[in-house]
Short mmCIF file of C-alpha atoms and ligand atoms in Angstrom, two decimals:
data_model
loop_
_atom_site.label_atom_id
_atom_site.label_comp_id
_atom_site.label_asym_id
_atom_site.label_seq_id
_atom_site.Cartn_x
_atom_site.Cartn_y
_atom_site.Cartn_z
CA MET A 902 9.82 -60.35 8.47
CA GLU A 903 9.44 -56.98 10.11
CA LEU A 904 12.23 -54.52 10.83
CA LYS A 905 12.30 -52.39 13.96
CA ASN A 906 14.58 -49.92 15.67
CA CYS A 907 16.11 -51.21 18.88
CA LYS A 908 14.57 -49.48 21.91
CA ASN A 909 17.98 -49.11 23.46
CA CYS A 910 20.54 -48.25 20.74
CA GLY A 911 18.26 -47.43 17.79
CA LYS A 912 19.88 -50.01 15.50
CA VAL A 913 17.58 -51.59 12.90
CA PHE A 914 16.98 -55.28 13.49
CA ILE A 915 14.46 -58.00 12.76
CA LYS A 916 11.58 -57.62 15.17
CA LYS A 917 11.48 -59.80 18.28
CA ASN A 918 9.36 -59.74 21.39
CA SER A 919 11.87 -57.93 23.56
CA GLY A 920 12.10 -54.84 21.31
CA LEU A 921 15.89 -54.98 21.62
CA CYS A 922 18.53 -55.95 19.06
CA ASP A 923 20.65 -59.03 19.80
CA LYS A 924 23.53 -57.02 21.26
CA CYS A 925 21.36 -55.03 23.66
CA HIS A 926 19.36 -58.12 24.52
CA GLN A 927 22.57 -59.92 25.50
CA GLU A 928 23.76 -56.94 27.53
CA GLN A 929 20.43 -56.86 29.31
CA GLU A 930 20.66 -60.56 30.12
CA GLN A 931 24.13 -60.00 31.61
CA LYS A 932 22.71 -57.23 33.77
CA TYR A 933 19.88 -59.49 34.81
CA ILE A 934 22.37 -62.16 35.91
CA ARG A 935 24.32 -59.58 37.95
CA VAL A 936 21.17 -58.39 39.70
CA LYS A 937 20.04 -61.96 40.29
CA ASP A 938 23.43 -62.90 41.79
CA TYR A 939 23.28 -59.88 44.06
CA LEU A 940 19.76 -60.77 45.20
CA TRP A 941 20.89 -64.32 45.89
CA ASP A 942 23.04 -62.96 48.74
CA ASN A 943 20.86 -59.94 49.57
CA SER A 944 17.29 -61.10 49.23
CA LYS A 945 15.89 -58.10 51.13
CA ALA A 946 17.66 -55.48 49.02
CA THR A 947 15.71 -52.50 47.66
CA ILE A 948 15.99 -51.23 44.09
CA ASP A 949 18.23 -48.40 45.38
CA GLU A 950 20.58 -50.86 47.05
CA ILE A 951 20.74 -53.08 43.98
CA HIS A 952 21.49 -50.04 41.85
CA GLN A 953 24.30 -48.92 44.17
CA ALA A 954 25.83 -52.38 44.43
CA THR A 955 25.67 -53.33 40.75
CA GLY A 956 25.76 -49.94 39.00
CA ILE A 957 22.80 -51.01 36.85
CA SER A 958 20.23 -48.29 36.16
CA LYS A 959 17.10 -48.32 38.29
CA ASN A 960 14.92 -48.19 35.18
CA ILE A 961 16.35 -51.49 34.03
CA ILE A 962 15.97 -53.06 37.48
CA ARG A 963 12.35 -51.84 37.63
CA LYS A 964 11.75 -53.30 34.18
CA PHE A 965 12.99 -56.71 35.39
CA VAL A 966 10.70 -56.40 38.41
CA ARG A 967 7.73 -55.48 36.21
CA GLU A 968 8.43 -58.52 34.08
CA GLY A 969 8.13 -60.60 37.25
CA ARG A 970 11.71 -61.84 37.10
CA PHE A 971 12.34 -61.37 40.82
CA ARG A 972 9.64 -62.92 42.91
CA SER A 973 11.07 -61.55 46.15
CA LEU A 974 10.81 -57.85 45.21
ZN1 LIG B 347 20.31 -52.35 20.47
#
């Protein structure tokens, strides 16, 4: 069992692949769902447009893109 600091809030937690504690991981998943819902209706949206429509930071959206979560981007 290895302890780590959460990349987002700095809280100590038991290491997982995401590098985020449970709370931040859940928040990130909620953001992902919001972006995904937006893209469902706006499949040609750019990262800027997604950011403006959802209020989610571009860094987080780019991270989702890097992880290959949105095939259309
Ligand atoms: Zn955290």
